[in-house]
Amino acid sequence: MNNYVIETKNLTKKYKNPIVLDSVSIKVEKGKIYGLLSKNGAGKTTTMSIILDLTRPSDGEVRLFGVDSKDNPQVYSRIGSIIETPGFYYNLTGFENLRILAELRGNYSEKNVKKALKIVSLDNENKKLVKHYSLGMKQRLGIAAAIMDFPELLILDEPINGLDPVGIQDMRKLFKDLTNEYNMTIFISSHILSEIDLKLLNVGFR
């Protein structure tokens, strides 16, 4: 029995004539950090959107946690994600934003929200409104929103895009901590290999 958290087979997406994805096959093992690396416009976000069932493929298969995701929609409750730029209420604090999001999901836990903020080092920013956050803080708040249910799989679309070198270094450490301490599998995309760093990744893709 394999230990793949994500498997895609010949994943294809077409919009009339343009082919956005052409027979993409991926295998992501449990408990690892995997990078989806390619230039802008190569289909990284489309691939992740199909995996998350936000976009339908024209052809191909997706298996999550060893089962066909099409027939087992409950598997999505085991996944946290950020696709493109996370949206927040800028006139609220980070905690207030996460509380609202958790309430909308129907599983609010003050303990989990506080723990997620601590993991991303935003636990000392209780009174600061999101409109006063730096880009790095907003990115970390997005990750807190994705992990506050402590998922088994974390899918992150360009989470370090636009960060300065210190912010990138902080993100690398955070990814390692999530994998080592919480056994999360992380599937991350980027268009700049040097930002991701091969030392962080188990596999560099494309």
mmCIF file with all atom_site columns, C-alpha atoms in Angstrom:
data_model
loop_
_atom_site.group_PDB
_atom_site.id
_atom_site.type_symbol
_atom_site.label_atom_id
_atom_site.label_alt_id
_atom_site.label_comp_id
_atom_site.label_asym_id
_atom_site.label_entity_id
_atom_site.label_seq_id
_atom_site.pdbx_PDB_ins_code
_atom_site.Cartn_x
_atom_site.Cartn_y
_atom_site.Cartn_z
_atom_site.occupancy
_atom_site.B_iso_or_equiv
_atom_site.pdbx_formal_charge
_atom_site.auth_seq_id
_atom_site.auth_comp_id
_atom_site.auth_asym_id
_atom_site.auth_atom_id
_atom_site.pdbx_PDB_model_num
ATOM 1   C CA . MET A 1 1   ? 0.000   0.000  0.000   1.00 0.00 ? 1   MET A CA 1
ATOM 2   C CA . ASN A 1 2   ? 1.439   3.411  -0.942  1.00 0.00 ? 2   ASN A CA 1
ATOM 3   C CA . ASN A 1 3   ? 1.753   6.359  1.411   1.00 0.00 ? 3   ASN A CA 1
ATOM 4   C CA . TYR A 1 4   ? 0.829   9.139  -0.998  1.00 0.00 ? 4   TYR A CA 1
ATOM 5   C CA . VAL A 1 5   ? -1.222  12.056 0.313   1.00 0.00 ? 5   VAL A CA 1
ATOM 6   C CA . ILE A 1 6   ? -1.666  13.482 -3.197  1.00 0.00 ? 6   ILE A CA 1
ATOM 7   C CA . GLU A 1 7   ? -1.694  11.570 -6.477  1.00 0.00 ? 7   GLU A CA 1
ATOM 8   C CA . THR A 1 8   ? -2.646  13.023 -9.821  1.00 0.00 ? 8   THR A CA 1
ATOM 9   C CA . LYS A 1 9   ? -2.654  11.039 -13.039 1.00 0.00 ? 9   LYS A CA 1
ATOM 10  C CA . ASN A 1 10  ? -2.573  12.717 -16.465 1.00 0.00 ? 10  ASN A CA 1
ATOM 11  C CA . LEU A 1 11  ? -4.242  15.843 -15.101 1.00 0.00 ? 11  LEU A CA 1
ATOM 12  C CA . THR A 1 12  ? -5.349  18.029 -18.017 1.00 0.00 ? 12  THR A CA 1
ATOM 13  C CA . LYS A 1 13  ? -7.200  21.333 -18.214 1.00 0.00 ? 13  LYS A CA 1
ATOM 14  C CA . LYS A 1 14  ? -8.346  23.000 -21.412 1.00 0.00 ? 14  LYS A CA 1
ATOM 15  C CA . TYR A 1 15  ? -10.180 26.275 -21.983 1.00 0.00 ? 15  TYR A CA 1
ATOM 16  C CA . LYS A 1 16  ? -11.442 25.888 -25.556 1.00 0.00 ? 16  LYS A CA 1
ATOM 17  C CA . ASN A 1 17  ? -8.179  25.869 -27.528 1.00 0.00 ? 17  ASN A CA 1
ATOM 18  C CA . PRO A 1 18  ? -5.542  26.762 -24.895 1.00 0.00 ? 18  PRO A CA 1
ATOM 19  C CA . ILE A 1 19  ? -4.226  23.798 -22.872 1.00 0.00 ? 19  ILE A CA 1
ATOM 20  C CA . VAL A 1 20  ? -3.443  25.055 -19.370 1.00 0.00 ? 20  VAL A CA 1
ATOM 21  C CA . LEU A 1 21  ? -2.328  21.660 -18.036 1.00 0.00 ? 21  LEU A CA 1
ATOM 22  C CA . ASP A 1 22  ? -1.132  18.797 -20.185 1.00 0.00 ? 22  ASP A CA 1
ATOM 23  C CA . SER A 1 23  ? -1.115  15.338 -18.545 1.00 0.00 ? 23  SER A CA 1
ATOM 24  C CA . VAL A 1 24  ? 0.388   16.360 -15.184 1.00 0.00 ? 24  VAL A CA 1
ATOM 25  C CA . SER A 1 25  ? 1.152   13.452 -12.838 1.00 0.00 ? 25  SER A CA 1
ATOM 26  C CA . ILE A 1 26  ? 2.265   14.134 -9.256  1.00 0.00 ? 26  ILE A CA 1
ATOM 27  C CA . LYS A 1 27  ? 2.937   11.939 -6.226  1.00 0.00 ? 27  LYS A CA 1
ATOM 28  C CA . VAL A 1 28  ? 3.352   13.555 -2.800  1.00 0.00 ? 28  VAL A CA 1
ATOM 29  C CA . GLU A 1 29  ? 4.375   11.399 0.150   1.00 0.00 ? 29  GLU A CA 1
ATOM 30  C CA . LYS A 1 30  ? 3.036   11.854 3.666   1.00 0.00 ? 30  LYS A CA 1
ATOM 31  C CA . GLY A 1 31  ? 4.984   14.057 6.061   1.00 0.00 ? 31  GLY A CA 1
ATOM 32  C CA . LYS A 1 32  ? 7.145   15.759 3.415   1.00 0.00 ? 32  LYS A CA 1
ATOM 33  C CA . ILE A 1 33  ? 7.487   19.234 1.928   1.00 0.00 ? 33  ILE A CA 1
ATOM 34  C CA . TYR A 1 34  ? 7.040   19.229 -1.842  1.00 0.00 ? 34  TYR A CA 1
ATOM 35  C CA . GLY A 1 35  ? 7.564   22.107 -4.231  1.00 0.00 ? 35  GLY A CA 1
ATOM 36  C CA . LEU A 1 36  ? 5.627   22.808 -7.424  1.00 0.00 ? 36  LEU A CA 1
ATOM 37  C CA . LEU A 1 37  ? 8.196   24.930 -9.225  1.00 0.00 ? 37  LEU A CA 1
ATOM 38  C CA . SER A 1 38  ? 7.675   26.599 -12.587 1.00 0.00 ? 38  SER A CA 1
ATOM 39  C CA . LYS A 1 39  ? 7.445   29.967 -14.274 1.00 0.00 ? 39  LYS A CA 1
ATOM 40  C CA . ASN A 1 40  ? 4.400   32.205 -13.963 1.00 0.00 ? 40  ASN A CA 1
ATOM 41  C CA . GLY A 1 41  ? 1.476   31.061 -16.077 1.00 0.00 ? 41  GLY A CA 1
ATOM 42  C CA . ALA A 1 42  ? 2.595   27.428 -16.209 1.00 0.00 ? 42  ALA A CA 1
ATOM 43  C CA . GLY A 1 43  ? -0.491  26.131 -14.381 1.00 0.00 ? 43  GLY A CA 1
ATOM 44  C CA . LYS A 1 44  ? 0.568   25.884 -10.729 1.00 0.00 ? 44  LYS A CA 1
ATOM 45  C CA . THR A 1 45  ? -2.556  27.575 -9.359  1.00 0.00 ? 45  THR A CA 1
ATOM 46  C CA . THR A 1 46  ? -4.778  25.597 -11.738 1.00 0.00 ? 46  THR A CA 1
ATOM 47  C CA . THR A 1 47  ? -3.201  22.339 -10.548 1.00 0.00 ? 47  THR A CA 1
ATOM 48  C CA . MET A 1 48  ? -3.792  23.222 -6.906  1.00 0.00 ? 48  MET A CA 1
ATOM 49  C CA . SER A 1 49  ? -7.339  24.404 -7.635  1.00 0.00 ? 49  SER A CA 1
ATOM 50  C CA . ILE A 1 50  ? -8.157  21.075 -9.294  1.00 0.00 ? 50  ILE A CA 1
ATOM 51  C CA . ILE A 1 51  ? -6.671  19.140 -6.365  1.00 0.00 ? 51  ILE A CA 1
ATOM 52  C CA . LEU A 1 52  ? -8.896  21.169 -4.013  1.00 0.00 ? 52  LEU A CA 1
ATOM 53  C CA . ASP A 1 53  ? -11.975 20.660 -6.261  1.00 0.00 ? 53  ASP A CA 1
ATOM 54  C CA . LEU A 1 54  ? -12.233 24.410 -6.919  1.00 0.00 ? 54  LEU A CA 1
ATOM 55  C CA . THR A 1 55  ? -11.835 23.769 -10.656 1.00 0.00 ? 55  THR A CA 1
ATOM 56  C CA . ARG A 1 56  ? -12.871 20.721 -12.660 1.00 0.00 ? 56  ARG A CA 1
ATOM 57  C CA . PRO A 1 57  ? -10.233 19.011 -14.831 1.00 0.00 ? 57  PRO A CA 1
ATOM 58  C CA . SER A 1 58  ? -10.868 18.316 -18.493 1.00 0.00 ? 58  SER A CA 1
ATOM 59  C CA . ASP A 1 59  ? -9.262  14.908 -18.010 1.00 0.00 ? 59  ASP A CA 1
ATOM 60  C CA . GLY A 1 60  ? -7.245  12.955 -15.471 1.00 0.00 ? 60  GLY A CA 1
ATOM 61  C CA . GLU A 1 61  ? -7.636  11.724 -11.903 1.00 0.00 ? 61  GLU A CA 1
ATOM 62  C CA . VAL A 1 62  ? -6.991  13.044 -8.399  1.00 0.00 ? 62  VAL A CA 1
ATOM 63  C CA . ARG A 1 63  ? -6.508  10.800 -5.390  1.00 0.00 ? 63  ARG A CA 1
ATOM 64  C CA . LEU A 1 64  ? -6.166  12.216 -1.877  1.00 0.00 ? 64  LEU A CA 1
ATOM 65  C CA . PHE A 1 65  ? -5.089  10.124 1.098   1.00 0.00 ? 65  PHE A CA 1
ATOM 66  C CA . GLY A 1 66  ? -5.279  7.061  -1.114  1.00 0.00 ? 66  GLY A CA 1
ATOM 67  C CA . VAL A 1 67  ? -8.885  7.475  -2.274  1.00 0.00 ? 67  VAL A CA 1
ATOM 68  C CA . ASP A 1 68  ? -10.590 8.996  -5.312  1.00 0.00 ? 68  ASP A CA 1
ATOM 69  C CA . SER A 1 69  ? -11.454 12.534 -4.226  1.00 0.00 ? 69  SER A CA 1
ATOM 70  C CA . LYS A 1 70  ? -14.412 12.653 -6.632  1.00 0.00 ? 70  LYS A CA 1
ATOM 71  C CA . ASP A 1 71  ? -16.151 9.863  -4.719  1.00 0.00 ? 71  ASP A CA 1
ATOM 72  C CA . ASN A 1 72  ? -14.949 10.864 -1.246  1.00 0.00 ? 72  ASN A CA 1
ATOM 73  C CA . PRO A 1 73  ? -15.554 14.605 -0.679  1.00 0.00 ? 73  PRO A CA 1
ATOM 74  C CA . GLN A 1 74  ? -14.998 14.199 3.067   1.00 0.00 ? 74  GLN A CA 1
ATOM 75  C CA . VAL A 1 75  ? -11.247 14.116 2.447   1.00 0.00 ? 75  VAL A CA 1
ATOM 76  C CA . TYR A 1 76  ? -11.263 17.902 1.975   1.00 0.00 ? 76  TYR A CA 1
ATOM 77  C CA . SER A 1 77  ? -11.894 18.374 5.696   1.00 0.00 ? 77  SER A CA 1
ATOM 78  C CA . ARG A 1 78  ? -8.342  17.058 6.204   1.00 0.00 ? 78  ARG A CA 1
ATOM 79  C CA . ILE A 1 79  ? -6.791  19.824 4.085   1.00 0.00 ? 79  ILE A CA 1
ATOM 80  C CA . GLY A 1 80  ? -5.861  23.445 4.799   1.00 0.00 ? 80  GLY A CA 1
ATOM 81  C CA . SER A 1 81  ? -5.056  25.758 1.916   1.00 0.00 ? 81  SER A CA 1
ATOM 82  C CA . ILE A 1 82  ? -4.216  29.188 0.572   1.00 0.00 ? 82  ILE A CA 1
ATOM 83  C CA . ILE A 1 83  ? -4.920  29.756 -3.106  1.00 0.00 ? 83  ILE A CA 1
ATOM 84  C CA . GLU A 1 84  ? -3.815  33.151 -4.406  1.00 0.00 ? 84  GLU A CA 1
ATOM 85  C CA . THR A 1 85  ? -4.151  36.085 -1.948  1.00 0.00 ? 85  THR A CA 1
ATOM 86  C CA . PRO A 1 86  ? -6.092  35.376 1.277   1.00 0.00 ? 86  PRO A CA 1
ATOM 87  C CA . GLY A 1 87  ? -8.819  37.925 2.025   1.00 0.00 ? 87  GLY A CA 1
ATOM 88  C CA . PHE A 1 88  ? -9.247  39.513 5.455   1.00 0.00 ? 88  PHE A CA 1
ATOM 89  C CA . TYR A 1 89  ? -11.237 42.281 7.118   1.00 0.00 ? 89  TYR A CA 1
ATOM 90  C CA . TYR A 1 90  ? -8.631  45.015 7.413   1.00 0.00 ? 90  TYR A CA 1
ATOM 91  C CA . ASN A 1 91  ? -10.493 46.868 10.176  1.00 0.00 ? 91  ASN A CA 1
ATOM 92  C CA . LEU A 1 92  ? -10.297 43.841 12.496  1.00 0.00 ? 92  LEU A CA 1
ATOM 93  C CA . THR A 1 93  ? -7.443  42.163 14.347  1.00 0.00 ? 93  THR A CA 1
ATOM 94  C CA . GLY A 1 94  ? -5.895  38.889 13.269  1.00 0.00 ? 94  GLY A CA 1
ATOM 95  C CA . PHE A 1 95  ? -7.680  37.040 16.074  1.00 0.00 ? 95  PHE A CA 1
ATOM 96  C CA . GLU A 1 96  ? -11.038 38.546 15.124  1.00 0.00 ? 96  GLU A CA 1
ATOM 97  C CA . ASN A 1 97  ? -10.523 37.541 11.499  1.00 0.00 ? 97  ASN A CA 1
ATOM 98  C CA . LEU A 1 98  ? -9.713  33.947 12.407  1.00 0.00 ? 98  LEU A CA 1
ATOM 99  C CA . ARG A 1 99  ? -12.648 33.765 14.809  1.00 0.00 ? 99  ARG A CA 1
ATOM 100 C CA . ILE A 1 100 ? -15.081 34.874 12.091  1.00 0.00 ? 100 ILE A CA 1
ATOM 101 C CA . LEU A 1 101 ? -13.602 32.410 9.612   1.00 0.00 ? 101 LEU A CA 1
ATOM 102 C CA . ALA A 1 102 ? -13.822 29.552 12.110  1.00 0.00 ? 102 ALA A CA 1
ATOM 103 C CA . GLU A 1 103 ? -17.419 30.466 12.960  1.00 0.00 ? 103 GLU A CA 1
ATOM 104 C CA . LEU A 1 104 ? -18.306 30.408 9.262   1.00 0.00 ? 104 LEU A CA 1
ATOM 105 C CA . ARG A 1 105 ? -16.791 26.937 9.060   1.00 0.00 ? 105 ARG A CA 1
ATOM 106 C CA . GLY A 1 106 ? -18.878 25.929 12.070  1.00 0.00 ? 106 GLY A CA 1
ATOM 107 C CA . ASN A 1 107 ? -15.963 24.787 14.217  1.00 0.00 ? 107 ASN A CA 1
ATOM 108 C CA . TYR A 1 108 ? -14.787 27.790 16.247  1.00 0.00 ? 108 TYR A CA 1
ATOM 109 C CA . SER A 1 109 ? -12.326 26.992 19.027  1.00 0.00 ? 109 SER A CA 1
ATOM 110 C CA . GLU A 1 110 ? -10.633 29.870 20.823  1.00 0.00 ? 110 GLU A CA 1
ATOM 111 C CA . LYS A 1 111 ? -7.857  27.514 21.860  1.00 0.00 ? 111 LYS A CA 1
ATOM 112 C CA . ASN A 1 112 ? -7.118  26.497 18.267  1.00 0.00 ? 112 ASN A CA 1
ATOM 113 C CA . VAL A 1 113 ? -7.191  30.095 17.014  1.00 0.00 ? 113 VAL A CA 1
ATOM 114 C CA . LYS A 1 114 ? -4.731  31.208 19.698  1.00 0.00 ? 114 LYS A CA 1
ATOM 115 C CA . LYS A 1 115 ? -2.505  28.204 19.036  1.00 0.00 ? 115 LYS A CA 1
ATOM 116 C CA . ALA A 1 116 ? -2.432  28.892 15.286  1.00 0.00 ? 116 ALA A CA 1
ATOM 117 C CA . LEU A 1 117 ? -1.499  32.540 15.906  1.00 0.00 ? 117 LEU A CA 1
ATOM 118 C CA . LYS A 1 118 ? 1.283   31.433 18.246  1.00 0.00 ? 118 LYS A CA 1
ATOM 119 C CA . ILE A 1 119 ? 2.677   28.981 15.692  1.00 0.00 ? 119 ILE A CA 1
ATOM 120 C CA . VAL A 1 120 ? 2.987   31.770 13.095  1.00 0.00 ? 120 VAL A CA 1
ATOM 121 C CA . SER A 1 121 ? 4.364   34.240 15.712  1.00 0.00 ? 121 SER A CA 1
ATOM 122 C CA . LEU A 1 122 ? 1.379   36.589 15.689  1.00 0.00 ? 122 LEU A CA 1
ATOM 123 C CA . ASP A 1 123 ? 0.244   35.882 19.242  1.00 0.00 ? 123 ASP A CA 1
ATOM 124 C CA . ASN A 1 124 ? 1.697   39.186 20.523  1.00 0.00 ? 124 ASN A CA 1
ATOM 125 C CA . GLU A 1 125 ? -0.221  41.292 17.975  1.00 0.00 ? 125 GLU A CA 1
ATOM 126 C CA . ASN A 1 126 ? -3.617  41.061 19.673  1.00 0.00 ? 126 ASN A CA 1
ATOM 127 C CA . LYS A 1 127 ? -4.541  44.732 19.298  1.00 0.00 ? 127 LYS A CA 1
ATOM 128 C CA . LYS A 1 128 ? -3.055  45.484 15.886  1.00 0.00 ? 128 LYS A CA 1
ATOM 129 C CA . LEU A 1 129 ? -5.531  45.774 13.021  1.00 0.00 ? 129 LEU A CA 1
ATOM 130 C CA . VAL A 1 130 ? -4.770  43.808 9.868   1.00 0.00 ? 130 VAL A CA 1
ATOM 131 C CA . LYS A 1 131 ? -4.542  47.060 7.870   1.00 0.00 ? 131 LYS A CA 1
ATOM 132 C CA . HIS A 1 132 ? -1.372  47.800 9.853   1.00 0.00 ? 132 HIS A CA 1
ATOM 133 C CA . TYR A 1 133 ? 0.178   44.377 9.157   1.00 0.00 ? 133 TYR A CA 1
ATOM 134 C CA . SER A 1 134 ? 3.266   44.057 6.976   1.00 0.00 ? 134 SER A CA 1
ATOM 135 C CA . LEU A 1 135 ? 3.103   41.781 3.930   1.00 0.00 ? 135 LEU A CA 1
ATOM 136 C CA . GLY A 1 136 ? 4.911   39.051 5.865   1.00 0.00 ? 136 GLY A CA 1
ATOM 137 C CA . MET A 1 137 ? 2.422   39.298 8.725   1.00 0.00 ? 137 MET A CA 1
ATOM 138 C CA . LYS A 1 138 ? -0.506  39.023 6.297   1.00 0.00 ? 138 LYS A CA 1
ATOM 139 C CA . GLN A 1 139 ? 1.070   35.939 4.739   1.00 0.00 ? 139 GLN A CA 1
ATOM 140 C CA . ARG A 1 140 ? 1.545   34.386 8.185   1.00 0.00 ? 140 ARG A CA 1
ATOM 141 C CA . LEU A 1 141 ? -2.053  35.216 9.111   1.00 0.00 ? 141 LEU A CA 1
ATOM 142 C CA . GLY A 1 142 ? -3.165  33.409 5.952   1.00 0.00 ? 142 GLY A CA 1
ATOM 143 C CA . ILE A 1 143 ? -1.201  30.355 7.028   1.00 0.00 ? 143 ILE A CA 1
ATOM 144 C CA . ALA A 1 144 ? -2.733  30.582 10.507  1.00 0.00 ? 144 ALA A CA 1
ATOM 145 C CA . ALA A 1 145 ? -6.170  30.523 8.867   1.00 0.00 ? 145 ALA A CA 1
ATOM 146 C CA . ALA A 1 146 ? -5.164  27.427 6.901   1.00 0.00 ? 146 ALA A CA 1
ATOM 147 C CA . ILE A 1 147 ? -3.756  25.521 9.889   1.00 0.00 ? 147 ILE A CA 1
ATOM 148 C CA . MET A 1 148 ? -6.117  26.413 12.727  1.00 0.00 ? 148 MET A CA 1
ATOM 149 C CA . ASP A 1 149 ? -7.966  23.105 12.249  1.00 0.00 ? 149 ASP A CA 1
ATOM 150 C CA . PHE A 1 150 ? -4.552  21.366 12.205  1.00 0.00 ? 150 PHE A CA 1
ATOM 151 C CA . PRO A 1 151 ? -4.992  19.607 8.862   1.00 0.00 ? 151 PRO A CA 1
ATOM 152 C CA . GLU A 1 152 ? -2.956  16.662 7.650   1.00 0.00 ? 152 GLU A CA 1
ATOM 153 C CA . LEU A 1 153 ? -2.216  18.357 4.318   1.00 0.00 ? 153 LEU A CA 1
ATOM 154 C CA . LEU A 1 154 ? -1.376  22.015 3.708   1.00 0.00 ? 154 LEU A CA 1
ATOM 155 C CA . ILE A 1 155 ? -1.563  23.401 0.151   1.00 0.00 ? 155 ILE A CA 1
ATOM 156 C CA . LEU A 1 156 ? 0.047   26.834 -0.280  1.00 0.00 ? 156 LEU A CA 1
ATOM 157 C CA . ASP A 1 157 ? 0.007   28.802 -3.523  1.00 0.00 ? 157 ASP A CA 1
ATOM 158 C CA . GLU A 1 158 ? 2.987   31.234 -3.712  1.00 0.00 ? 158 GLU A CA 1
ATOM 159 C CA . PRO A 1 159 ? 3.020   31.936 0.068   1.00 0.00 ? 159 PRO A CA 1
ATOM 160 C CA . ILE A 1 160 ? 6.403   33.696 -0.009  1.00 0.00 ? 160 ILE A CA 1
ATOM 161 C CA . ASN A 1 161 ? 5.747   35.811 -3.092  1.00 0.00 ? 161 ASN A CA 1
ATOM 162 C CA . GLY A 1 162 ? 6.990   39.355 -2.494  1.00 0.00 ? 162 GLY A CA 1
ATOM 163 C CA . LEU A 1 163 ? 8.570   38.714 0.906   1.00 0.00 ? 163 LEU A CA 1
ATOM 164 C CA . ASP A 1 164 ? 11.955  40.148 1.826   1.00 0.00 ? 164 ASP A CA 1
ATOM 165 C CA . PRO A 1 165 ? 14.887  37.780 2.658   1.00 0.00 ? 165 PRO A CA 1
ATOM 166 C CA . VAL A 1 166 ? 14.071  37.785 6.389   1.00 0.00 ? 166 VAL A CA 1
ATOM 167 C CA . GLY A 1 167 ? 10.417  36.996 5.693   1.00 0.00 ? 167 GLY A CA 1
ATOM 168 C CA . ILE A 1 168 ? 11.414  34.149 3.376   1.00 0.00 ? 168 ILE A CA 1
ATOM 169 C CA . GLN A 1 169 ? 13.739  32.714 6.011   1.00 0.00 ? 169 GLN A CA 1
ATOM 170 C CA . ASP A 1 170 ? 10.966  32.893 8.622   1.00 0.00 ? 170 ASP A CA 1
ATOM 171 C CA . MET A 1 171 ? 8.603   31.050 6.269   1.00 0.00 ? 171 MET A CA 1
ATOM 172 C CA . ARG A 1 172 ? 11.137  28.300 5.628   1.00 0.00 ? 172 ARG A CA 1
ATOM 173 C CA . LYS A 1 173 ? 11.479  27.740 9.373   1.00 0.00 ? 173 LYS A CA 1
ATOM 174 C CA . LEU A 1 174 ? 7.699   27.731 9.795   1.00 0.00 ? 174 LEU A CA 1
ATOM 175 C CA . PHE A 1 175 ? 7.268   25.087 7.077   1.00 0.00 ? 175 PHE A CA 1
ATOM 176 C CA . LYS A 1 176 ? 9.891   22.862 8.693   1.00 0.00 ? 176 LYS A CA 1
ATOM 177 C CA . ASP A 1 177 ? 8.264   23.268 12.107  1.00 0.00 ? 177 ASP A CA 1
ATOM 178 C CA . LEU A 1 178 ? 4.807   22.359 10.764  1.00 0.00 ? 178 LEU A CA 1
ATOM 179 C CA . THR A 1 179 ? 6.205   19.206 9.203   1.00 0.00 ? 179 THR A CA 1
ATOM 180 C CA . ASN A 1 180 ? 8.437   18.166 12.096  1.00 0.00 ? 180 ASN A CA 1
ATOM 181 C CA . GLU A 1 181 ? 6.174   19.073 15.022  1.00 0.00 ? 181 GLU A CA 1
ATOM 182 C CA . TYR A 1 182 ? 2.685   18.546 13.567  1.00 0.00 ? 182 TYR A CA 1
ATOM 183 C CA . ASN A 1 183 ? 3.450   15.948 10.869  1.00 0.00 ? 183 ASN A CA 1
ATOM 184 C CA . MET A 1 184 ? 1.768   18.067 8.199   1.00 0.00 ? 184 MET A CA 1
ATOM 185 C CA . THR A 1 185 ? 2.446   17.338 4.573   1.00 0.00 ? 185 THR A CA 1
ATOM 186 C CA . ILE A 1 186 ? 3.077   20.613 2.726   1.00 0.00 ? 186 ILE A CA 1
ATOM 187 C CA . PHE A 1 187 ? 2.561   21.147 -1.006  1.00 0.00 ? 187 PHE A CA 1
ATOM 188 C CA . ILE A 1 188 ? 3.889   24.566 -1.975  1.00 0.00 ? 188 ILE A CA 1
ATOM 189 C CA . SER A 1 189 ? 4.203   26.442 -5.253  1.00 0.00 ? 189 SER A CA 1
ATOM 190 C CA . SER A 1 190 ? 6.682   29.101 -6.353  1.00 0.00 ? 190 SER A CA 1
ATOM 191 C CA . HIS A 1 191 ? 8.140   30.514 -9.561  1.00 0.00 ? 191 HIS A CA 1
ATOM 192 C CA . ILE A 1 192 ? 11.551  31.271 -8.009  1.00 0.00 ? 192 ILE A CA 1
ATOM 193 C CA . LEU A 1 193 ? 13.607  28.235 -7.022  1.00 0.00 ? 193 LEU A CA 1
ATOM 194 C CA . SER A 1 194 ? 16.022  30.234 -4.864  1.00 0.00 ? 194 SER A CA 1
ATOM 195 C CA . GLU A 1 195 ? 13.151  31.460 -2.673  1.00 0.00 ? 195 GLU A CA 1
ATOM 196 C CA . ILE A 1 196 ? 12.065  27.921 -1.869  1.00 0.00 ? 196 ILE A CA 1
ATOM 197 C CA . ASP A 1 197 ? 15.587  26.489 -1.431  1.00 0.00 ? 197 ASP A CA 1
ATOM 198 C CA . LEU A 1 198 ? 16.328  22.876 -2.400  1.00 0.00 ? 198 LEU A CA 1
ATOM 199 C CA . LYS A 1 199 ? 17.493  22.180 1.159   1.00 0.00 ? 199 LYS A CA 1
ATOM 200 C CA . LEU A 1 200 ? 13.914  22.684 2.288   1.00 0.00 ? 200 LEU A CA 1
ATOM 201 C CA . LEU A 1 201 ? 12.282  20.511 -0.351  1.00 0.00 ? 201 LEU A CA 1
ATOM 202 C CA . ASN A 1 202 ? 12.167  16.750 -0.688  1.00 0.00 ? 202 ASN A CA 1
ATOM 203 C CA . VAL A 1 203 ? 11.383  17.088 -4.382  1.00 0.00 ? 203 VAL A CA 1
ATOM 204 C CA . GLY A 1 204 ? 11.565  19.976 -6.817  1.00 0.00 ? 204 GLY A CA 1
ATOM 205 C CA . PHE A 1 205 ? 8.834   19.619 -9.470  1.00 0.00 ? 205 PHE A CA 1
ATOM 206 C CA . ARG A 1 206 ? 8.923   21.127 -12.991 1.00 0.00 ? 206 ARG A CA 1
#
